[in-house]
Coordinates of C-alpha atoms in Angstrom, one line a residue:
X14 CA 34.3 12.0 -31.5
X15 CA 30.9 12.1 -31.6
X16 CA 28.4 9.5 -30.3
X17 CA 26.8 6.9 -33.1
X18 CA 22.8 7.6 -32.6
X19 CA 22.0 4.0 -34.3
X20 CA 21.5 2.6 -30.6
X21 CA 19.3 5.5 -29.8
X22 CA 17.5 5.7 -32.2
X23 CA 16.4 2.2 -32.5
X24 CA 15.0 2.2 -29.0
X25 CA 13.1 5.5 -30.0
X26 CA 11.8 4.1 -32.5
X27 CA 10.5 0.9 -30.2
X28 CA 8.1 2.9 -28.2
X29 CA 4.7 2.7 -28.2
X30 CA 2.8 5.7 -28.3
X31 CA -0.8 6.7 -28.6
X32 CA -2.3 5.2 -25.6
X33 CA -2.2 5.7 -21.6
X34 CA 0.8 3.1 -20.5
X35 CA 1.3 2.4 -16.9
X36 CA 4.0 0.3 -14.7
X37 CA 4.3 -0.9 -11.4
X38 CA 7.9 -1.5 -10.8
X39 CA 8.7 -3.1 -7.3
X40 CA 11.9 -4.2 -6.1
X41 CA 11.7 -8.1 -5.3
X42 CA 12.5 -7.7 -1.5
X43 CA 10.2 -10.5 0.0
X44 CA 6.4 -9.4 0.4
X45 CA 3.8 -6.6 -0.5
X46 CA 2.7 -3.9 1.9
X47 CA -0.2 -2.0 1.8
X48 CA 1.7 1.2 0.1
X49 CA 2.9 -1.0 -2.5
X50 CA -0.5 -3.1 -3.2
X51 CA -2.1 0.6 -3.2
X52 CA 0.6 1.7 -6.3
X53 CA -0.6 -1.4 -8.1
X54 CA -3.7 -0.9 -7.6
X55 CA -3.9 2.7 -8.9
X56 CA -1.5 2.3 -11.4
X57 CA -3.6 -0.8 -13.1
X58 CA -7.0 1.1 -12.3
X59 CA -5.7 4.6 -14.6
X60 CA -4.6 1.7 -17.0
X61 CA -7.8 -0.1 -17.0
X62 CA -10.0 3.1 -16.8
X63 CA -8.8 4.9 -20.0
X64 CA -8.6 2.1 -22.0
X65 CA -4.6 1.6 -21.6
X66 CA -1.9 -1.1 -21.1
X67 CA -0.9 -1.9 -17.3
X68 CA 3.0 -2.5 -17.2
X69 CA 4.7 -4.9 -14.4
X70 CA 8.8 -3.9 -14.1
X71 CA 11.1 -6.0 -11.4
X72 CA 13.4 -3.1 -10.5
X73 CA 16.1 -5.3 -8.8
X74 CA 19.0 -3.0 -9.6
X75 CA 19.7 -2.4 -5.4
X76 CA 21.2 -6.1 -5.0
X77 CA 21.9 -5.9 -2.4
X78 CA 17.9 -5.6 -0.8
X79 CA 17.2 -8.7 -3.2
X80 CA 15.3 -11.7 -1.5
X81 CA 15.3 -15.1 -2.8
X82 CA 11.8 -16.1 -4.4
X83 CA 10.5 -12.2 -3.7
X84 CA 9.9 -12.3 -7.7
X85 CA 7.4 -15.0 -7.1
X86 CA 5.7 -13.3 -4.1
X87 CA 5.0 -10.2 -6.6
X88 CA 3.8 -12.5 -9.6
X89 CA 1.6 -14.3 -7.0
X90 CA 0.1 -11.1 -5.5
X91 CA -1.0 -9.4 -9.1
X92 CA -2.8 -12.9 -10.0
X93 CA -4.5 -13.3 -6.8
X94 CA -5.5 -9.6 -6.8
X95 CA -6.7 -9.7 -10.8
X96 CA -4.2 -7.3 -11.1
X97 CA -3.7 -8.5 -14.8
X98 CA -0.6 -6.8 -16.8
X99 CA -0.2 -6.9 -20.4
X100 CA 3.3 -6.5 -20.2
X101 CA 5.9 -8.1 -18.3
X102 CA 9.0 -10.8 -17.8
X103 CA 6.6 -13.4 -18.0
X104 CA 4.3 -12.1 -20.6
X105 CA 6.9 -10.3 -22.9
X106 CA 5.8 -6.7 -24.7
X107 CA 7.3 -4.8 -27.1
X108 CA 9.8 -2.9 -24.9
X109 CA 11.4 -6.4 -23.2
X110 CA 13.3 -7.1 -21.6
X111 CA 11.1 -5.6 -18.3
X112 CA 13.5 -6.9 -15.1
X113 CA 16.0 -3.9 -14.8
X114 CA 19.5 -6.4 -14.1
X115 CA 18.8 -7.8 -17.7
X116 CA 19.2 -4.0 -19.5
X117 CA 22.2 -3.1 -17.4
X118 CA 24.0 -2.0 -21.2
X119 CA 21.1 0.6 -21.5
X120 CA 21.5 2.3 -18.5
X121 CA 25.3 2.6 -19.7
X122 CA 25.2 3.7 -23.1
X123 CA 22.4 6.3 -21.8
X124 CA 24.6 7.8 -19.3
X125 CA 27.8 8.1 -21.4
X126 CA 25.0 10.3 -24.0
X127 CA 24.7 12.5 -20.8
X128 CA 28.5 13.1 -20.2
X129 CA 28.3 13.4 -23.9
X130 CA 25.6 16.5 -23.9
X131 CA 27.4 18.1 -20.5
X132 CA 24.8 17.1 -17.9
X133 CA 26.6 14.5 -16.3
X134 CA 30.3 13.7 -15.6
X135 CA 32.9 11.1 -14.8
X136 CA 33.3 10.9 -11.1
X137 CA 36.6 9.4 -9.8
X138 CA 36.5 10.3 -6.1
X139 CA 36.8 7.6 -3.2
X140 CA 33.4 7.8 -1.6
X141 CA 31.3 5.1 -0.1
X142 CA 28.7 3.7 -1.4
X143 CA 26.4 5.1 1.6
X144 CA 27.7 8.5 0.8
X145 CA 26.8 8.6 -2.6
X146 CA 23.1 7.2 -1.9
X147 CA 22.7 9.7 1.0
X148 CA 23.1 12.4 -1.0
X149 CA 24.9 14.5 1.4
X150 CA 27.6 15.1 -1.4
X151 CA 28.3 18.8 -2.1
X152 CA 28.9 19.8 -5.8
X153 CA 31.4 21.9 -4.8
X154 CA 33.3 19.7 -3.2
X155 CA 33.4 17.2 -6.3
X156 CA 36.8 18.2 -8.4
X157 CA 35.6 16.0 -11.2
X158 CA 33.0 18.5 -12.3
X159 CA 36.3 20.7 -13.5
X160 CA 38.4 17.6 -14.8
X161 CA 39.3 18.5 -18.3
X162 CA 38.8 15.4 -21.4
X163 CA 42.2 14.9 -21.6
X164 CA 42.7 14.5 -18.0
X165 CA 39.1 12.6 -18.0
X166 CA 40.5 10.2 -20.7
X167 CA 43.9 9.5 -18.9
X168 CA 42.1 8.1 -15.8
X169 CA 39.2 6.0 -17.7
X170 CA 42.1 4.3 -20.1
X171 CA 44.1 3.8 -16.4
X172 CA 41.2 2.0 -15.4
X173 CA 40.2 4.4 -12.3
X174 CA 36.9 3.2 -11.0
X175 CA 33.9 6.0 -11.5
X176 CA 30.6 6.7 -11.5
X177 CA 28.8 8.9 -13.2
X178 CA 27.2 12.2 -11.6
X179 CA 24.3 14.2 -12.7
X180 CA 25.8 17.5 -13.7
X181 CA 22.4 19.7 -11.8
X182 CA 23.1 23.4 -13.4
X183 CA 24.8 26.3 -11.1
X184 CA 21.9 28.6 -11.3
X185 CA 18.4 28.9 -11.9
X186 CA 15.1 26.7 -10.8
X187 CA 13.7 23.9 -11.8
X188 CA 9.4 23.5 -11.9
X189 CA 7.7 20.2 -11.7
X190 CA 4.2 19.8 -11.9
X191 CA 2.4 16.6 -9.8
X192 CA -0.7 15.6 -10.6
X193 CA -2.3 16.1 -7.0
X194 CA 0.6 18.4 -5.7
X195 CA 0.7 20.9 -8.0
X196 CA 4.0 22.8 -9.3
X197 CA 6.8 22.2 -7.8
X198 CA 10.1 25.0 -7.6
X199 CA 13.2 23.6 -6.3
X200 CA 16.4 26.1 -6.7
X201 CA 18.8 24.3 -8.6
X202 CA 22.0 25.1 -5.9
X203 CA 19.9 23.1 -3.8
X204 CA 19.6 20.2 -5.4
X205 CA 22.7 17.6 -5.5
X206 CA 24.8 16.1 -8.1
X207 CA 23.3 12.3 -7.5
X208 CA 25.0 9.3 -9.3
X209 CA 23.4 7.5 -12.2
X210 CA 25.7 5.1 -12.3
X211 CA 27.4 3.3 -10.2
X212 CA 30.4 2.0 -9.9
X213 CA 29.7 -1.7 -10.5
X214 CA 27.9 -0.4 -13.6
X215 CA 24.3 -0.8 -12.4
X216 CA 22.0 2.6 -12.2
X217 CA 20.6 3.9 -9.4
X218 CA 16.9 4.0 -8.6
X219 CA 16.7 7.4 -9.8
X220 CA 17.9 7.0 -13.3
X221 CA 17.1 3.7 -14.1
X222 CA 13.5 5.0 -13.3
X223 CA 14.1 7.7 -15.9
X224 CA 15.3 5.6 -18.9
X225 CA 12.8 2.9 -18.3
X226 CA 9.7 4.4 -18.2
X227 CA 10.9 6.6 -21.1
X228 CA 11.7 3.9 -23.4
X229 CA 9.0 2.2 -22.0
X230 CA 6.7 4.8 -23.1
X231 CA 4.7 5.3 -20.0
X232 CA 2.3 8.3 -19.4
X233 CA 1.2 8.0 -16.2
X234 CA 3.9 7.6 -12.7
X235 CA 2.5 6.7 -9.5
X236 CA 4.8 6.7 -6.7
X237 CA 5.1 7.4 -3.3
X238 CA 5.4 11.0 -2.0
X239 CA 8.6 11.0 -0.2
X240 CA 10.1 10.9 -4.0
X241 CA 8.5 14.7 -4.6
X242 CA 11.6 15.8 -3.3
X243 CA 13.6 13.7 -5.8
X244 CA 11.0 14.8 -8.6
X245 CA 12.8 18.2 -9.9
X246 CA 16.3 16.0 -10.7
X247 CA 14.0 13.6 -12.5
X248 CA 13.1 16.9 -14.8
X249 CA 15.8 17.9 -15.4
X250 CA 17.2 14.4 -17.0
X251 CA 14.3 14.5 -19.4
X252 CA 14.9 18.0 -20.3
X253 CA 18.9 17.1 -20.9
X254 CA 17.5 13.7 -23.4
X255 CA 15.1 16.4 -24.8
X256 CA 12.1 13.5 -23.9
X257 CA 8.5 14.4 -22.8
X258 CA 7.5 14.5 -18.9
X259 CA 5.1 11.9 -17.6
X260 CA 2.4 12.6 -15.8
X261 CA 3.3 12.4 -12.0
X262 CA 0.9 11.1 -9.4
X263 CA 2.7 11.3 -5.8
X264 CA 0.4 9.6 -3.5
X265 CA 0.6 10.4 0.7
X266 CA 1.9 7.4 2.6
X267 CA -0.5 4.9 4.1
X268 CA -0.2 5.7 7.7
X269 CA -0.2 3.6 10.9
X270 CA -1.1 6.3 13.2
X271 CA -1.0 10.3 13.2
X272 CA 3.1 10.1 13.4
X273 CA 4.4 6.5 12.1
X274 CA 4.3 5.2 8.6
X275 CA 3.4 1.6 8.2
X276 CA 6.7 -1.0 8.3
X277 CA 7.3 -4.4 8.1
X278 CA 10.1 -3.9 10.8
X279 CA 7.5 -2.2 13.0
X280 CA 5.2 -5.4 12.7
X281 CA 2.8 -3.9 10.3
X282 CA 0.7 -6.3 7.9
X283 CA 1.7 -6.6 4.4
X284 CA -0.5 -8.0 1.9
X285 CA 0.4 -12.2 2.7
X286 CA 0.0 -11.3 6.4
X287 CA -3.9 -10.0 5.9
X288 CA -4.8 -13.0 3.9
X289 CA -3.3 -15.3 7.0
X290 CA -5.2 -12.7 8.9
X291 CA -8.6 -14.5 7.5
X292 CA -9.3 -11.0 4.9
X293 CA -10.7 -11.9 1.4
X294 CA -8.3 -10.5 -1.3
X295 CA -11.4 -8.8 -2.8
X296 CA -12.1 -6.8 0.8
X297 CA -8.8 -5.8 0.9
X298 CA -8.2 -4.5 -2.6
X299 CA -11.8 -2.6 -1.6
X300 CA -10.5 -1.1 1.2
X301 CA -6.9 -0.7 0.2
X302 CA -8.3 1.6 -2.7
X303 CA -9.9 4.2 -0.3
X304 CA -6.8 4.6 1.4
X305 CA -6.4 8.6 -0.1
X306 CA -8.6 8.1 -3.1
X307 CA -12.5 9.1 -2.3
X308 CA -15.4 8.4 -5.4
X309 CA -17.1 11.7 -6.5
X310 CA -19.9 12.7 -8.1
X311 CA -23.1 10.4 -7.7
X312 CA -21.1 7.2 -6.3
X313 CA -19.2 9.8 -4.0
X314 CA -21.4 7.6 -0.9
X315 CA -20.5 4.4 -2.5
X316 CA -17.6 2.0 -0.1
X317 CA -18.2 -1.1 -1.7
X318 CA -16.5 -1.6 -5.2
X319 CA -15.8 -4.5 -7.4
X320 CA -12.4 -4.2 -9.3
X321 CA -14.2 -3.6 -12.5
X322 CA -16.5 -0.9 -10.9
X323 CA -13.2 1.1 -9.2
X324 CA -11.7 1.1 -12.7
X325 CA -15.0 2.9 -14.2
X326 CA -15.2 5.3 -11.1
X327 CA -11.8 5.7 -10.3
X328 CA -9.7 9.3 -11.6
X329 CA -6.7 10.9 -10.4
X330 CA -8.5 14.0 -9.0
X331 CA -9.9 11.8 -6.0
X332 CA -6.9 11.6 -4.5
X333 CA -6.7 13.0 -1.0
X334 CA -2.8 14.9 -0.4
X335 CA -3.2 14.2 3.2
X336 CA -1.9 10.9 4.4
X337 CA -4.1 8.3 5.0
X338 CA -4.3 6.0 8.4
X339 CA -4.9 1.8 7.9
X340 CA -8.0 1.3 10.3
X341 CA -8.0 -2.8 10.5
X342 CA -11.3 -2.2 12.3
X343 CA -12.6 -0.6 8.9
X344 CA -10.7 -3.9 6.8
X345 CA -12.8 -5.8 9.1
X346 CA -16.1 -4.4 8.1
X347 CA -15.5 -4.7 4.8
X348 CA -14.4 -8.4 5.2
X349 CA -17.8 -9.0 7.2
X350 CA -19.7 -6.9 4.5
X351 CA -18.1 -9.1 1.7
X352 CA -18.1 -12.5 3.6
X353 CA -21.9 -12.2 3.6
X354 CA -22.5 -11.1 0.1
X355 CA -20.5 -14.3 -1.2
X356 CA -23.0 -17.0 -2.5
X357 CA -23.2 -20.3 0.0
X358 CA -21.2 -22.2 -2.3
X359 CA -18.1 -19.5 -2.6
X360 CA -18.5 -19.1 1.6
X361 CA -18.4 -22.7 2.1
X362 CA -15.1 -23.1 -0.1
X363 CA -13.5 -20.6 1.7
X364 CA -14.2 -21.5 5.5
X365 CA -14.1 -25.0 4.7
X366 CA -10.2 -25.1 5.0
X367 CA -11.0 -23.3 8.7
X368 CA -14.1 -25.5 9.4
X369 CA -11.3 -29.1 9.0
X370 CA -8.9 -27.2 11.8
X371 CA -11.0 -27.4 14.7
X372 CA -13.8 -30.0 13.2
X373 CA -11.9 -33.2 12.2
X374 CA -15.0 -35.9 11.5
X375 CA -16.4 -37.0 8.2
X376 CA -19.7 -37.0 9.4
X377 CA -20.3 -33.5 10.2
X378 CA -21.3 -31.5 7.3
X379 CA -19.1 -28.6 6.6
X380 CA -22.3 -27.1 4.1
X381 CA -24.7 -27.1 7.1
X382 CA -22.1 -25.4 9.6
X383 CA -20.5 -22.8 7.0
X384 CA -24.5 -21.8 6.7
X385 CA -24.4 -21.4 10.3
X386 CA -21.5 -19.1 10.0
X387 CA -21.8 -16.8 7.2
X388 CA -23.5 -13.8 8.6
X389 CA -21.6 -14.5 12.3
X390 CA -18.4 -14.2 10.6
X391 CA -15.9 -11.1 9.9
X392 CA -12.7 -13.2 9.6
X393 CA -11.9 -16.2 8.3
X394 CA -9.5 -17.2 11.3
X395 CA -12.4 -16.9 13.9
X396 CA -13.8 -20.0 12.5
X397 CA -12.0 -22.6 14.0
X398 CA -12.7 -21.3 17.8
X399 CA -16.6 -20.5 17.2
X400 CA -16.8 -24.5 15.7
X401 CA -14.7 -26.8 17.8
X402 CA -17.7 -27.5 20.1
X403 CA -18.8 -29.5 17.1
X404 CA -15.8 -31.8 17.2
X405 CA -16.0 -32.5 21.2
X406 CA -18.4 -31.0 23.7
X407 CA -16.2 -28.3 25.6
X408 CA -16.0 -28.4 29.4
X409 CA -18.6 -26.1 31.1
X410 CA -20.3 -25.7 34.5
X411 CA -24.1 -25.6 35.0
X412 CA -24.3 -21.9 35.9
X413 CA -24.4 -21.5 32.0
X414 CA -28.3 -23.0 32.3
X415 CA -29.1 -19.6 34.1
X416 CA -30.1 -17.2 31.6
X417 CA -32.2 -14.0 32.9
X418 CA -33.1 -13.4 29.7
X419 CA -34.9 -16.5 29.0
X420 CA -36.0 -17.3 32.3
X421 CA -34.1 -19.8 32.8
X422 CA -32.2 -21.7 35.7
X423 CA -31.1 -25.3 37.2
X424 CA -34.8 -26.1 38.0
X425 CA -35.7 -24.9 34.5
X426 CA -33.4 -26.2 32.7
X427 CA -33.6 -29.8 34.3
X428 CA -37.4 -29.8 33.4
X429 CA -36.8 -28.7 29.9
X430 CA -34.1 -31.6 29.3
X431 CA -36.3 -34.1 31.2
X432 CA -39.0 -33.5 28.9
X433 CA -36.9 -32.9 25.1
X434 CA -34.5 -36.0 25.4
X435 CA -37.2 -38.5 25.4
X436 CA -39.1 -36.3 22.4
X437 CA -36.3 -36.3 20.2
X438 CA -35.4 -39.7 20.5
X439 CA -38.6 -40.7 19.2
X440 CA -38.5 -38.6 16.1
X441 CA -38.5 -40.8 13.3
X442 CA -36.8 -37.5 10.8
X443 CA -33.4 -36.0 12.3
X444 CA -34.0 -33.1 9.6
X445 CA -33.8 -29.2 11.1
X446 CA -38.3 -28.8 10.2
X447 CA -38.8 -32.2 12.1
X448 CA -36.5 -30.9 15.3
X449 CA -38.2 -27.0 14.7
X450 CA -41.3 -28.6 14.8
X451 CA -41.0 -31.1 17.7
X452 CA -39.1 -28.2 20.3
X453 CA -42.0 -26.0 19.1
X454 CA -45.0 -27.8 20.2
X455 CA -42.9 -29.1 23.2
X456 CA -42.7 -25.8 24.3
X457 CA -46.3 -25.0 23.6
X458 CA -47.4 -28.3 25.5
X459 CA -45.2 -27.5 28.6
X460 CA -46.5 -23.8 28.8
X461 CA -43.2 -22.0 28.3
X462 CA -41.7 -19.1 26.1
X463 CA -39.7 -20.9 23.2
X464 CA -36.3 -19.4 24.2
X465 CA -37.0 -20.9 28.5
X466 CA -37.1 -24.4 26.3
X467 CA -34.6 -23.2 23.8
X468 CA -31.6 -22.6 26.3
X469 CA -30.8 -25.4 28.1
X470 CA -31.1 -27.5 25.0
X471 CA -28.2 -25.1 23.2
X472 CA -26.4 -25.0 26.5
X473 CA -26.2 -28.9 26.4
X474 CA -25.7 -29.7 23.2
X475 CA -22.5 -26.8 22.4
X476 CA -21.3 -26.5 25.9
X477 CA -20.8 -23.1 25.6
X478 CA -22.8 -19.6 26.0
X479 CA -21.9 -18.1 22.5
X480 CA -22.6 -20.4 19.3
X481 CA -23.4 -19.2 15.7
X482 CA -26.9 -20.8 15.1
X483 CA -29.5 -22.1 17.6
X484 CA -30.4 -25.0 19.2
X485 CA -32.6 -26.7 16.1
X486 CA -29.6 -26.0 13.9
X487 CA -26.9 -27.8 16.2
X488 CA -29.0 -30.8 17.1
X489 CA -29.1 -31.5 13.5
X490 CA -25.6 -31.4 12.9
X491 CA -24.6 -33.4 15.4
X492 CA -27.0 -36.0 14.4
X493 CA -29.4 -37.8 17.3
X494 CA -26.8 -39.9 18.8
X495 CA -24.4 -37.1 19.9
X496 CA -27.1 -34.8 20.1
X497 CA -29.2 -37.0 22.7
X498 CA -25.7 -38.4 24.3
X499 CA -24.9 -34.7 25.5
X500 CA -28.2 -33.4 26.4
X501 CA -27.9 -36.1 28.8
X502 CA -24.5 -35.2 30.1
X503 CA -25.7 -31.8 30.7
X504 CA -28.9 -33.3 32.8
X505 CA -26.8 -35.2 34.9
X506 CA -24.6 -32.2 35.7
X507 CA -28.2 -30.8 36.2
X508 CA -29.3 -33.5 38.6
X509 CA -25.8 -33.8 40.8

């Protein structure tokens, strides 16, 4: 007896049509790498670009892989990223529900239609669940292909466990066309008969894929491009439905090195980690979107992108085939390039959180040092070790008075300290012009190059060789007391 098309139908008739429709569909298995911001990325930027609705899918069919509060970790990602979906589980859309577990019935009713049209069969054999996802499962070896209905019904109404096979056709080839690839010709005897259903009655990756992004109406796939080889069974279930091909997009993995693809299990950073790292989301997006996709035309020079001038210059036909390499150096110039191009006030709420780790009292102001650090800084995490001098004066020894450079040594530097200490404590302003200004003429009075004057009072007051800002700018931080209280430290190490 012949299927009832009601079902059908009424999700055909769901679909929205007319537009570009994207989805990113990850499967909630605890954070987001680079390859899987970079889908998100592209697949919203196509979306955004030509005027189209961005799709997010959980694909937690595989429950096995599922991870406790992953879900959140994929919600949390998109907002932080401005990765904004007009579709979704927690948005809704016209094609709910959008977490794969909840349409488990679909997948069903749409593979039984396949046996029904003779491209896919009842599979009874006792194989594990590792051999049927391997693949390594010759069609000829499968006796259910040849089971006749009768003999088909008598083992479903026993209640044999099954799943349900793709019936791929003897002969022939099968041509898909990708986006960046090209056409594709895959011999059909090559291909195997992969389940679609398993036996637990949830779909595989493969064909949930298929349905969903059918009756989900999407245009445009991105995915990875170790599916291309997957790509000519995905073919030929749309031609068996009789539905229209998306448009593919396989991108080349984001690699480690010439050889490895990045991997969490081999200690590569996923998205979480870089922002622990001290990267600004906004850097990272930047950078994560020129990993195989290069601007053309008049921006083709162009690195640095805002999310809303990537989706304006981004299109398909920038993407590179060859697999790209993650360069952190290159994340780290774009962090540096985007940590100085923040206003004060955005740098200072950002490094503030960095500043408190190493620089614990109320009286320092966190304004005055952020300034200090905004164009010395390429990573937020650096903060706290350039800044705890602030908090306590650091042990050092002397030979940090001796500075080639700045013609300076202990005999220098004790003359220089002899003479600022009692200048500064008679200023009646502890502001930066007042401390410029007095340091200044000091150094004009006593007959010496600013920096010969300028050393030994840094040295002193940060206890340390390296600082970001100069000696005007740390004095005023401190304030006189602990300015004036160290300088004198630093002369009695002088004078021992």
């Amino acid at each position: 007896m012949a299927m009832d098309m009601t079902y059908f139908d009424a999700m055909e008739a769901k679909i929205p049509h007319g537009k570009i429709r994207t989805r990113f569909a990850p499967s909630p298995t605890g954070y987001m790498h680079v390859g899987n911001l970079r889908t998100a990325l592209y697949t919203w930027l196509i979306a955004r670009g030509g005027d189209g609705t961005f799709i997010l899918r959980i694909e937690d069919t595989d429950q096995g892989r599922l991870v406790e509060g992953a879900t959140d970790v994929i919600y949390r990602t998109m907002a932080e990223c401005g990765l904004t979906y007009d579709e979704g589980p927690d948005v809704g859309g016209p094609v709910a529900p959008y977490i794969q577990s909840e349409r488990r019935d679909t997948y069903g009713k749409y593979a039984r239609l396949l046996v029904e049209k003779d491209h896919a069969y009842y599979c009874f054999c006792e194989k594990t669940e590792s051999e049927e996802d391997s693949g390594d499962w010759g069609r000829a070896a499968d006796p259910c292909r040849a089971l006749s209905p009768e003999e088909i019904q008598a083992k479903l109404d026993a209640g044999a466990p099954y799943v349900i096979r793709q019936k791929i056709p003897d002969e022939g080839s099968t041509t898909f066309h990708d986006a960046i690839f090209g056409d594709i010709t895959v011999e059909n005897a090559t291909l195997d008969d992969q389940v679609l259903l398993k036996r637990d009655g949830l779909p595989t990756y493969n064909f949930a894929n298929v349905v969903d992004d059918h009756l989900m109406g999407i245009t445009h796939v991105v995915r990875g491009s170790e599916y291309l080889s997957s790509a000519p069974k995905y073919n030929l279930l749309y031609q068996a439905f009789g539905w229209a091909v998306p448009t593919y997009v396989h991108c080349s993995p984001v690699m480690r090195d010439q050889n490895n693809k990045m991997s969490k299990r081999h200690g590569d950073p996923s998205y979480e980690d870089l922002k622990a790292q001290g990267y600004l989301t906004e850097a990272i997006l930047n950078y994560v979107a020129l990993l195989g996709w290069s601007p053309r035309g008049e921006i083709a020079e162009q690195e640095v992108f805002s999310l809303d001038e990537l989706a304006r210059a981004f299109d398909i036909a920038g993407i590179s085939k060859s697999p790209a390499i993650f360069d952190i150096d290159k994340l780290t110039h774009f962090n540096a390039l985007y940590l100085r191009a923040m206003s004060p006030e955005a740098f200072h709420a950002a490094a503030e959180p960095y500043i408190r780790q190493a620089v614990k009292k109320p009286t320092l102001d966190t304004r005055a040092i952020a300034a200090l650090l905004q164009a010395r800084c390429e990573k937020l995490t650096e903060i706290p070790e350039k800044v705890g001098f602030f908090e306590a004066l650091p042990p050092y020894g002397k030979d940090l008075f001796t500075n080639k450079k700045s013609k300076t040594n202990d005999e220098v530097s004790r003359r220089m300290l002899e003479s600022v200490i009692p200048a500064l404590d008679e200023l009646p302003d502890w502001s930066q012009e007042a401390i410029h200004g007095c340091l200044m003429g000091l150094a004009a009075r006593l007959e010496v190059k600013n920096a010969t004057l300028m050393w030994p009072v840094r040295i002193a007051a940060a206890g340390q060789a390296v600082t970001p800002g100069g000696a005007v700018e740390i004095c005023q931080i401190l304030g006189r007391d602990e300015c004036l209280w160290r300088l004198k430290v630093g002369l009695e190490m002088l004078n021992a």
